[in-house]
mmCIF file of C-alpha atoms in Angstrom:
data_model
loop_
_atom_site.group_PDB
_atom_site.id
_atom_site.type_symbol
_atom_site.label_atom_id
_atom_site.label_comp_id
_atom_site.label_asym_id
_atom_site.label_seq_id
_atom_site.Cartn_x
_atom_site.Cartn_y
_atom_site.Cartn_z
ATOM 1 C CA MET A 1 28.960 74.848 175.839
ATOM 2 C CA GLU A 2 29.719 78.460 176.625
ATOM 3 C CA ILE A 3 27.506 81.415 175.732
ATOM 4 C CA THR A 4 29.477 83.971 173.724
ATOM 5 C CA GLY A 5 26.514 86.067 172.570
ATOM 6 C CA SER A 6 25.879 87.468 176.031
ATOM 7 C CA ALA A 7 23.941 90.504 174.766
ATOM 8 C CA GLN A 8 21.725 88.188 172.704
ATOM 9 C CA HIS A 9 21.187 85.920 175.710
ATOM 10 C CA GLU A 10 20.338 88.824 178.012
ATOM 11 C CA ALA A 11 17.902 90.218 175.453
ATOM 12 C CA TRP A 12 16.262 86.797 175.120
ATOM 13 C CA GLN A 13 15.728 86.606 178.864
ATOM 14 C CA ALA A 14 14.315 90.151 178.874
ATOM 15 C CA ARG A 15 12.091 89.309 175.873
ATOM 16 C CA VAL A 16 13.437 92.214 173.841
ATOM 17 C CA LEU A 17 15.257 92.435 170.532
ATOM 18 C CA PRO A 18 19.047 92.219 170.929
ATOM 19 C CA PRO A 19 21.290 94.980 169.614
ATOM 20 C CA VAL A 20 23.140 95.086 166.336
ATOM 21 C CA GLU A 21 26.625 93.826 167.200
ATOM 22 C CA GLN A 22 30.034 94.063 165.586
ATOM 23 C CA LEU A 23 31.510 90.591 166.027
ATOM 24 C CA ARG A 24 34.765 91.147 164.138
ATOM 25 C CA PRO A 25 36.189 94.213 162.357
ATOM 26 C CA ASP A 26 34.475 92.951 159.183
ATOM 27 C CA LEU A 27 31.433 91.108 160.564
ATOM 28 C CA TRP A 28 28.143 92.167 162.196
ATOM 29 C CA SER A 29 24.950 90.488 163.427
ATOM 30 C CA ILE A 30 21.645 92.233 162.723
ATOM 31 C CA PRO A 31 18.511 90.920 164.494
ATOM 32 C CA VAL A 32 15.480 90.939 162.208
ATOM 33 C CA PRO A 33 12.141 90.285 163.962
ATOM 34 C CA ILE A 34 9.802 87.491 162.880
ATOM 35 C CA PRO A 35 6.209 88.685 163.382
ATOM 36 C CA HIS A 36 4.033 86.494 165.613
ATOM 37 C CA ASN A 37 6.653 83.773 166.039
ATOM 38 C CA PRO A 38 8.066 82.398 169.322
ATOM 39 C CA LEU A 39 11.589 82.438 167.851
ATOM 40 C CA ARG A 40 11.228 86.264 167.850
ATOM 41 C CA TYR A 41 14.023 87.105 165.402
ATOM 42 C CA VAL A 42 16.548 85.759 162.937
ATOM 43 C CA SER A 43 20.166 86.867 163.120
ATOM 44 C CA VAL A 44 21.249 88.175 159.730
ATOM 45 C CA TYR A 45 25.030 88.206 159.426
ATOM 46 C CA ALA A 46 26.584 90.977 157.344
ATOM 47 C CA PHE A 47 30.244 90.839 156.360
ATOM 48 C CA ALA A 48 32.479 93.232 154.485
ATOM 49 C CA VAL A 49 33.636 92.321 150.995
ATOM 50 C CA PRO A 50 35.477 94.450 148.433
ATOM 51 C CA GLY A 51 33.062 97.156 147.359
ATOM 52 C CA GLY A 52 30.192 96.176 149.620
ATOM 53 C CA LEU A 53 28.673 93.517 151.861
ATOM 54 C CA GLY A 54 27.635 89.894 151.852
ATOM 55 C CA LEU A 55 24.724 88.563 153.909
ATOM 56 C CA VAL A 56 23.900 85.233 155.485
ATOM 57 C CA ASP A 57 20.063 85.042 155.422
ATOM 58 C CA THR A 58 17.716 88.009 155.168
ATOM 59 C CA GLY A 59 14.642 87.707 157.428
ATOM 60 C CA TRP A 60 10.882 87.467 157.068
ATOM 61 C CA ASN A 61 9.160 89.343 154.244
ATOM 62 C CA SER A 62 7.305 92.038 156.179
ATOM 63 C CA GLU A 63 7.641 95.785 156.551
ATOM 64 C CA ILE A 64 8.684 95.427 160.207
ATOM 65 C CA SER A 65 11.442 93.028 159.196
ATOM 66 C CA TRP A 66 12.554 95.160 156.249
ATOM 67 C CA THR A 67 12.793 98.221 158.465
ATOM 68 C CA ALA A 68 14.894 96.299 161.001
ATOM 69 C CA LEU A 69 17.233 95.003 158.293
ATOM 70 C CA THR A 70 17.723 98.365 156.571
ATOM 71 C CA SER A 71 18.048 100.202 159.895
ATOM 72 C CA GLY A 72 20.595 97.651 161.061
ATOM 73 C CA LEU A 73 22.615 98.128 157.895
ATOM 74 C CA ALA A 74 22.433 101.898 158.340
ATOM 75 C CA GLY A 75 23.682 101.453 161.898
ATOM 76 C CA ILE A 76 26.905 99.896 160.612
ATOM 77 C CA GLY A 77 27.343 102.643 158.022
ATOM 78 C CA ALA A 78 25.927 100.691 155.092
ATOM 79 C CA ASP A 79 22.867 100.480 152.885
ATOM 80 C CA VAL A 80 20.957 97.618 151.304
ATOM 81 C CA THR A 81 22.309 98.760 147.945
ATOM 82 C CA ASP A 82 25.771 97.736 149.203
ATOM 83 C CA VAL A 83 24.813 94.054 149.294
ATOM 84 C CA ARG A 84 26.644 92.053 146.625
ATOM 85 C CA GLY A 85 25.462 88.543 147.469
ATOM 86 C CA VAL A 86 23.154 86.641 149.840
ATOM 87 C CA LEU A 87 23.842 83.184 151.215
ATOM 88 C CA VAL A 88 20.566 81.524 152.236
ATOM 89 C CA THR A 89 20.919 78.732 154.769
ATOM 90 C CA HIS A 90 17.535 77.247 153.857
ATOM 91 C CA LEU A 91 14.167 77.886 152.257
ATOM 92 C CA HIS A 92 12.079 78.861 155.292
ATOM 93 C CA ALA A 93 10.461 82.266 155.093
ATOM 94 C CA ASP A 94 12.338 83.772 158.042
ATOM 95 C CA HIS A 95 15.601 83.141 156.159
ATOM 96 C CA LEU A 96 14.722 83.486 152.467
ATOM 97 C CA GLY A 97 11.751 85.855 152.780
ATOM 98 C CA LEU A 98 13.458 89.209 152.161
ATOM 99 C CA ALA A 99 16.072 87.917 149.714
ATOM 100 C CA GLY A 100 14.064 88.890 146.662
ATOM 101 C CA ARG A 101 13.565 92.427 147.939
ATOM 102 C CA VAL A 102 17.274 92.736 148.751
ATOM 103 C CA ARG A 103 18.102 91.554 145.233
ATOM 104 C CA ALA A 104 15.652 94.014 143.671
ATOM 105 C CA GLU A 105 17.181 96.932 145.614
ATOM 106 C CA SER A 106 20.843 96.018 145.178
ATOM 107 C CA GLY A 107 21.283 93.657 142.237
ATOM 108 C CA ALA A 108 22.816 91.103 144.611
ATOM 109 C CA TRP A 109 22.875 87.423 143.703
ATOM 110 C CA ILE A 110 21.171 84.825 145.891
ATOM 111 C CA ALA A 111 22.705 81.399 146.562
ATOM 112 C CA MET A 112 21.293 78.259 148.178
ATOM 113 C CA HIS A 113 21.479 74.474 147.909
ATOM 114 C CA PRO A 114 19.861 72.824 144.855
ATOM 115 C CA ALA A 115 17.544 70.671 146.992
ATOM 116 C CA ASP A 116 15.925 73.684 148.636
ATOM 117 C CA ALA A 117 15.956 75.636 145.371
ATOM 118 C CA ALA A 118 13.924 72.837 143.775
ATOM 119 C CA VAL A 119 11.329 73.019 146.561
ATOM 120 C CA VAL A 120 11.045 76.802 146.189
ATOM 121 C CA GLU A 121 10.564 76.489 142.428
ATOM 122 C CA ALA A 122 7.859 73.844 142.894
ATOM 123 C CA MET A 123 6.059 75.939 145.521
ATOM 124 C CA ASN A 124 6.208 79.038 143.342
ATOM 125 C CA GLY A 125 4.423 77.076 140.627
ATOM 126 C CA GLN A 126 1.324 76.559 142.815
ATOM 127 C CA ASP A 127 -1.570 78.733 143.816
ATOM 128 C CA GLY A 128 -2.886 78.996 147.368
ATOM 129 C CA ILE A 129 -5.763 76.574 146.848
ATOM 130 C CA ALA A 130 -3.554 73.832 145.444
ATOM 131 C CA ALA A 131 -0.960 74.282 148.187
ATOM 132 C CA THR A 132 -3.480 74.184 151.044
ATOM 133 C CA THR A 133 -5.243 71.175 149.526
ATOM 134 C CA ALA A 134 -1.953 69.284 149.280
ATOM 135 C CA GLU A 135 -1.069 69.994 152.917
ATOM 136 C CA VAL A 136 -4.550 69.104 154.153
ATOM 137 C CA ASP A 137 -4.399 65.795 152.258
ATOM 138 C CA PHE A 138 -0.962 65.096 153.746
ATOM 139 C CA LEU A 139 -2.237 65.652 157.298
ATOM 140 C CA VAL A 140 -5.301 63.497 156.675
ATOM 141 C CA GLY A 141 -2.836 60.805 155.621
ATOM 142 C CA LEU A 142 -1.248 61.139 159.076
ATOM 143 C CA GLY A 143 -4.574 60.556 160.792
ATOM 144 C CA ALA A 144 -6.119 64.019 161.099
ATOM 145 C CA ASP A 145 -9.831 64.559 160.723
ATOM 146 C CA ARG A 146 -10.229 66.603 157.570
ATOM 147 C CA SER A 147 -11.962 69.412 159.469
ATOM 148 C CA ASP A 148 -9.035 69.640 161.903
ATOM 149 C CA ALA A 149 -6.541 69.621 159.047
ATOM 150 C CA VAL A 150 -8.407 72.385 157.204
ATOM 151 C CA SER A 151 -8.521 74.478 160.377
ATOM 152 C CA ASP A 152 -4.830 73.992 161.159
ATOM 153 C CA VAL A 153 -3.555 74.666 157.624
ATOM 154 C CA GLY A 154 -5.548 77.880 157.268
ATOM 155 C CA SER A 155 -6.784 79.758 154.258
ATOM 156 C CA PRO A 156 -5.342 79.699 150.732
ATOM 157 C CA GLU A 157 -4.690 83.425 151.129
ATOM 158 C CA SER A 158 -2.449 82.818 154.152
ATOM 159 C CA MET A 159 -0.539 80.174 152.188
ATOM 160 C CA GLU A 160 0.192 82.508 149.271
ATOM 161 C CA HIS A 161 2.775 84.336 151.386
ATOM 162 C CA PHE A 162 5.015 81.260 151.001
ATOM 163 C CA LEU A 163 4.443 80.762 147.271
ATOM 164 C CA SER A 164 6.362 83.710 145.857
ATOM 165 C CA MET A 165 9.796 83.528 147.424
ATOM 166 C CA ALA A 166 13.021 84.256 145.587
ATOM 167 C CA ILE A 167 14.501 81.618 143.308
ATOM 168 C CA PRO A 168 18.306 81.641 143.676
ATOM 169 C CA ASP A 169 20.739 82.802 141.013
ATOM 170 C CA ARG A 170 23.480 80.465 142.205
ATOM 171 C CA LEU A 171 23.519 76.919 143.570
ATOM 172 C CA LEU A 172 25.957 75.738 146.224
ATOM 173 C CA GLU A 173 26.758 72.079 146.752
ATOM 174 C CA HIS A 174 28.493 70.561 149.767
ATOM 175 C CA GLY A 175 32.115 71.717 149.817
ATOM 176 C CA ASP A 176 31.689 74.677 147.464
ATOM 177 C CA LEU A 177 33.217 78.032 148.369
ATOM 178 C CA ALA A 178 30.687 80.862 148.452
ATOM 179 C CA GLY A 179 32.671 83.193 146.202
ATOM 180 C CA PHE A 180 33.351 86.254 148.367
ATOM 181 C CA ASP A 181 36.840 87.731 148.110
ATOM 182 C CA GLY A 182 38.565 87.841 151.487
ATOM 183 C CA TRP A 183 36.424 85.052 152.934
ATOM 184 C CA GLN A 184 36.697 81.270 152.871
ATOM 185 C CA LEU A 185 33.032 80.401 153.404
ATOM 186 C CA ARG A 186 32.659 76.731 152.581
ATOM 187 C CA ALA A 187 29.159 75.279 152.195
ATOM 188 C CA VAL A 188 28.340 72.342 154.473
ATOM 189 C CA HIS A 189 25.210 70.456 153.405
ATOM 190 C CA THR A 190 23.254 69.552 156.539
ATOM 191 C CA PRO A 191 19.878 68.114 155.460
ATOM 192 C CA GLY A 192 17.167 67.367 157.978
ATOM 193 C CA HIS A 193 15.518 70.638 158.941
ATOM 194 C CA THR A 194 15.058 71.090 155.185
ATOM 195 C CA PRO A 195 16.395 68.928 152.346
ATOM 196 C CA GLY A 196 18.919 71.560 151.291
ATOM 197 C CA HIS A 197 19.903 73.178 154.577
ATOM 198 C CA LEU A 198 23.385 74.706 154.413
ATOM 199 C CA CYS A 199 25.803 75.757 157.116
ATOM 200 C CA PHE A 200 28.894 77.783 156.239
ATOM 201 C CA SER A 201 32.297 77.022 157.716
ATOM 202 C CA GLU A 202 34.591 80.048 157.507
ATOM 203 C CA GLU A 203 38.068 78.588 157.197
ATOM 204 C CA ARG A 204 39.935 81.879 157.755
ATOM 205 C CA THR A 205 38.453 82.620 161.194
ATOM 206 C CA GLY A 206 37.043 79.262 162.278
ATOM 207 C CA LEU A 207 33.522 80.701 162.522
ATOM 208 C CA PHE A 208 30.591 78.371 161.844
ATOM 209 C CA PHE A 209 27.381 79.910 160.500
ATOM 210 C CA ALA A 210 24.922 77.244 161.644
ATOM 211 C CA GLY A 211 21.561 78.443 160.326
ATOM 212 C CA ASP A 212 18.900 76.370 162.094
ATOM 213 C CA HIS A 213 20.974 73.178 162.119
ATOM 214 C CA VAL A 214 22.414 73.647 165.614
ATOM 215 C CA LEU A 215 20.698 76.046 167.999
ATOM 216 C CA PRO A 216 21.869 76.597 171.594
ATOM 217 C CA ARG A 217 18.568 76.078 173.434
ATOM 218 C CA ILE A 218 16.070 74.167 171.307
ATOM 219 C CA SER A 219 16.106 71.385 168.767
ATOM 220 C CA PRO A 220 15.135 72.574 165.281
ATOM 221 C CA ASN A 221 11.912 71.193 163.909
ATOM 222 C CA ILE A 222 12.557 67.965 161.989
ATOM 223 C CA SER A 223 9.362 67.096 160.152
ATOM 224 C CA THR A 224 7.915 65.203 157.251
ATOM 225 C CA GLY A 225 6.010 67.172 154.648
ATOM 226 C CA VAL A 226 4.491 67.286 151.202
ATOM 227 C CA ARG A 227 7.888 67.875 149.561
ATOM 228 C CA GLY A 228 10.167 66.726 152.350
ATOM 229 C CA GLU A 229 12.588 63.863 152.645
ATOM 230 C CA ALA A 230 11.412 60.306 153.201
ATOM 231 C CA ASP A 231 13.440 59.983 156.439
ATOM 232 C CA PRO A 232 14.380 63.533 157.518
ATOM 233 C CA LEU A 233 15.367 62.630 161.076
ATOM 234 C CA ARG A 234 17.899 60.100 159.835
ATOM 235 C CA SER A 235 19.347 62.823 157.613
ATOM 236 C CA TYR A 236 19.422 65.273 160.508
ATOM 237 C CA LEU A 237 21.206 62.928 162.887
ATOM 238 C CA GLN A 238 23.752 62.079 160.203
ATOM 239 C CA SER A 239 24.240 65.791 159.545
ATOM 240 C CA LEU A 240 24.825 66.425 163.241
ATOM 241 C CA GLY A 241 27.474 63.740 163.244
ATOM 242 C CA GLY A 242 29.017 65.339 160.198
ATOM 243 C CA VAL A 243 29.610 68.705 161.904
ATOM 244 C CA ARG A 244 30.212 67.509 165.461
ATOM 245 C CA ASP A 245 33.998 67.427 165.250
ATOM 246 C CA LEU A 246 34.614 70.599 163.238
ATOM 247 C CA ALA A 247 35.733 72.426 166.408
ATOM 248 C CA PRO A 248 34.887 75.980 165.240
ATOM 249 C CA SER A 249 36.070 79.021 167.145
ATOM 250 C CA GLU A 250 32.442 80.131 167.552
ATOM 251 C CA VAL A 251 29.005 78.982 166.407
ATOM 252 C CA LEU A 252 26.800 81.683 164.882
ATOM 253 C CA PRO A 253 23.243 80.304 164.765
ATOM 254 C CA ALA A 254 20.285 81.960 163.093
ATOM 255 C CA HIS A 255 18.283 82.144 166.327
ATOM 256 C CA GLU A 256 18.883 82.678 170.034
ATOM 257 C CA TRP A 257 22.574 83.346 170.779
ATOM 258 C CA ARG A 258 26.153 82.605 169.760
ATOM 259 C CA PHE A 259 28.117 79.927 171.601
ATOM 260 C CA THR A 260 31.171 77.701 171.648
ATOM 261 C CA GLY A 261 31.256 73.942 172.185
ATOM 262 C CA LEU A 262 29.719 72.561 168.994
ATOM 263 C CA ALA A 263 30.552 68.962 169.895
ATOM 264 C CA ASP A 264 28.824 69.246 173.277
ATOM 265 C CA ARG A 265 25.717 70.763 171.730
ATOM 266 C CA ALA A 266 25.615 68.164 168.969
ATOM 267 C CA ASP A 267 25.830 65.429 171.594
ATOM 268 C CA GLN A 268 22.953 67.001 173.522
ATOM 269 C CA LEU A 269 20.800 67.092 170.396
ATOM 270 C CA LEU A 270 21.649 63.507 169.492
ATOM 271 C CA ALA A 271 20.743 62.403 173.026
ATOM 272 C CA HIS A 272 17.496 64.405 172.918
ATOM 273 C CA HIS A 273 16.334 62.624 169.784
ATOM 274 C CA GLU A 274 17.262 59.200 171.138
ATOM 275 C CA GLN A 275 15.187 59.943 174.240
ATOM 276 C CA ARG A 276 12.334 61.099 172.035
ATOM 277 C CA LEU A 277 12.538 57.934 169.949
ATOM 278 C CA ALA A 278 12.402 55.824 173.109
ATOM 279 C CA GLU A 279 9.378 57.762 174.403
ATOM 280 C CA LEU A 280 7.594 57.327 171.084
ATOM 281 C CA LEU A 281 8.352 53.609 170.961
ATOM 282 C CA ASP A 282 6.802 53.261 174.428
ATOM 283 C CA ALA A 283 3.734 55.156 173.174
ATOM 284 C CA VAL A 284 3.411 52.849 170.155
ATOM 285 C CA ARG A 285 3.595 49.807 172.433
ATOM 286 C CA ALA A 286 0.972 51.277 174.753
ATOM 287 C CA HIS A 287 -1.302 52.394 171.903
ATOM 288 C CA PRO A 288 -0.882 49.974 168.990
ATOM 289 C CA ASP A 289 -2.560 50.609 165.645
ATOM 290 C CA SER A 290 -2.376 54.378 166.118
ATOM 291 C CA THR A 291 -1.725 57.142 163.596
ATOM 292 C CA PRO A 292 0.956 59.829 164.008
ATOM 293 C CA TRP A 293 -1.832 62.299 164.801
ATOM 294 C CA GLN A 294 -3.006 60.074 167.664
ATOM 295 C CA LEU A 295 0.476 59.242 168.927
ATOM 296 C CA ALA A 296 1.521 62.888 169.155
ATOM 297 C CA ALA A 297 -1.048 63.343 171.914
ATOM 298 C CA HIS A 298 0.794 60.766 174.065
ATOM 299 C CA LEU A 299 4.183 62.495 173.938
ATOM 300 C CA THR A 300 5.718 65.123 176.195
ATOM 301 C CA TRP A 301 5.528 68.656 174.815
ATOM 302 C CA SER A 302 6.420 72.077 176.175
ATOM 303 C CA ARG A 303 2.784 72.770 177.019
ATOM 304 C CA PRO A 304 -0.442 70.736 177.404
ATOM 305 C CA TRP A 305 -1.378 68.915 174.191
ATOM 306 C CA SER A 306 -4.917 70.324 174.382
ATOM 307 C CA SER A 307 -3.490 73.807 173.760
ATOM 308 C CA TYR A 308 -1.838 72.799 170.482
ATOM 309 C CA GLU A 309 -3.504 74.012 167.302
ATOM 310 C CA ARG A 310 -2.705 75.307 163.831
ATOM 311 C CA ARG A 311 1.023 75.386 162.942
ATOM 312 C CA MET A 312 2.124 74.235 166.391
ATOM 313 C CA ARG A 313 0.009 71.104 166.082
ATOM 314 C CA ILE A 314 1.130 70.510 162.494
ATOM 315 C CA PHE A 315 4.790 70.734 163.530
ATOM 316 C CA ALA A 316 4.211 68.371 166.448
ATOM 317 C CA VAL A 317 2.415 65.744 164.354
ATOM 318 C CA THR A 318 4.888 65.894 161.473
ATOM 319 C CA GLU A 319 7.780 65.677 163.959
ATOM 320 C CA THR A 320 6.125 62.565 165.386
ATOM 321 C CA ASP A 321 5.851 61.140 161.889
ATOM 322 C CA ALA A 322 9.562 61.809 161.274
ATOM 323 C CA HIS A 323 10.467 59.930 164.438
ATOM 324 C CA LEU A 324 8.184 57.040 163.462
ATOM 325 C CA ARG A 325 9.917 56.743 160.106
ATOM 326 C CA LEU A 326 13.305 56.491 161.775
ATOM 327 C CA LEU A 327 12.006 53.853 164.198
ATOM 328 C CA ALA A 328 10.697 51.950 161.178
ATOM 329 C CA SER A 329 14.065 52.146 159.418
ATOM 330 C CA ARG A 330 15.602 50.646 162.577
ATOM 331 C CA GLY A 331 13.089 47.799 162.457
ATOM 332 C CA LEU A 332 11.383 48.785 165.715
ATOM 333 C CA VAL A 333 7.911 49.674 164.413
ATOM 334 C CA ARG A 334 5.853 48.718 161.394
ATOM 335 C CA THR A 335 2.896 50.173 159.562
ATOM 336 C CA ASP A 336 -0.182 48.421 158.242
ATOM 337 C CA GLY A 337 0.302 50.148 154.879
ATOM 338 C CA GLY A 338 -3.273 51.414 154.727
ATOM 339 C CA ALA A 339 -4.503 54.609 153.118
ATOM 340 C CA VAL A 340 -4.114 56.200 156.557
ATOM 341 C CA PRO A 341 -1.282 54.098 157.993
ATOM 342 C CA THR A 342 -1.298 53.032 161.601
ATOM 343 C CA TRP A 343 1.755 51.969 163.557
ATOM 344 C CA THR A 344 2.541 49.002 165.784
ATOM 345 C CA ALA A 345 5.692 47.855 167.525
ATOM 346 C CA ALA A 346 7.613 45.232 165.574
ATOM 347 C CA ALA A 347 7.827 41.763 167.043
ATOM 348 C CA ARG A 348 10.799 41.346 169.329
#
């Protein structure tokens, strides 16, 4: 791997927002901050099309984020009203959040994969109480005490922020071209982080817009969930294998910094998950008949497990559950099948 987004990398180390950058004569990156999130910002990519701009992702739906996006566009001599279409890599709020506002201001269309579009439509049909109840019940099913689950999920009011995101106007399947004149942006379906995660391979320049699928420093969160896949980690590892040998000229991720060496980074991520699976299998053997909630406490995390709470703890437990499901599909662990399943190593 080689860092090509040196200004992004330097800004990350300095814990400041990176600058708006012109990457090609017709392509720019615009950092849009994510309030109260350790990822700090999402890189929105703006590219020139006849009569306006296209965007890859939009940023979190907040005034701070909107100001950063519109100021960034102004800095390249454009306006949000110039946007003709938005490609959304996946349904998470730091990517899809501002798409509806961009569409309202510009009349732009929004495109995403049908699998993520279906999740957004289902979420938009719920109220905050129903959504929080469903997530609490899911976590209880992973072994959480109900009081802990209620505390970690938070209030129905906090959930409502995620229940009114933009439904796309267009759907893109694997292999479809995005429909921007002058660009050959081909959709690459890479499920795992979400069921409908899309990358975009630009066949004219060799650029690879990676979304959250391949990040240069961290592994994206691969979790089970109320509306997630049955075996998301299996999907993710298969998706990594599917893009490993594309050999793009540069990888443009949604977070952190640009880089080259996609195959090397994919291999690192594959190795990371195999190590994690081995660590979890050891934990299951040492603590048989345990729930995912219990097993997460026996794994190595970036900080002491006792400091994990709220969304960080939810992500950790649901990641553990995703790894357990892959171990089960490999025949290495088994569940008792109870209302709150516990896990044990399979007989050797």
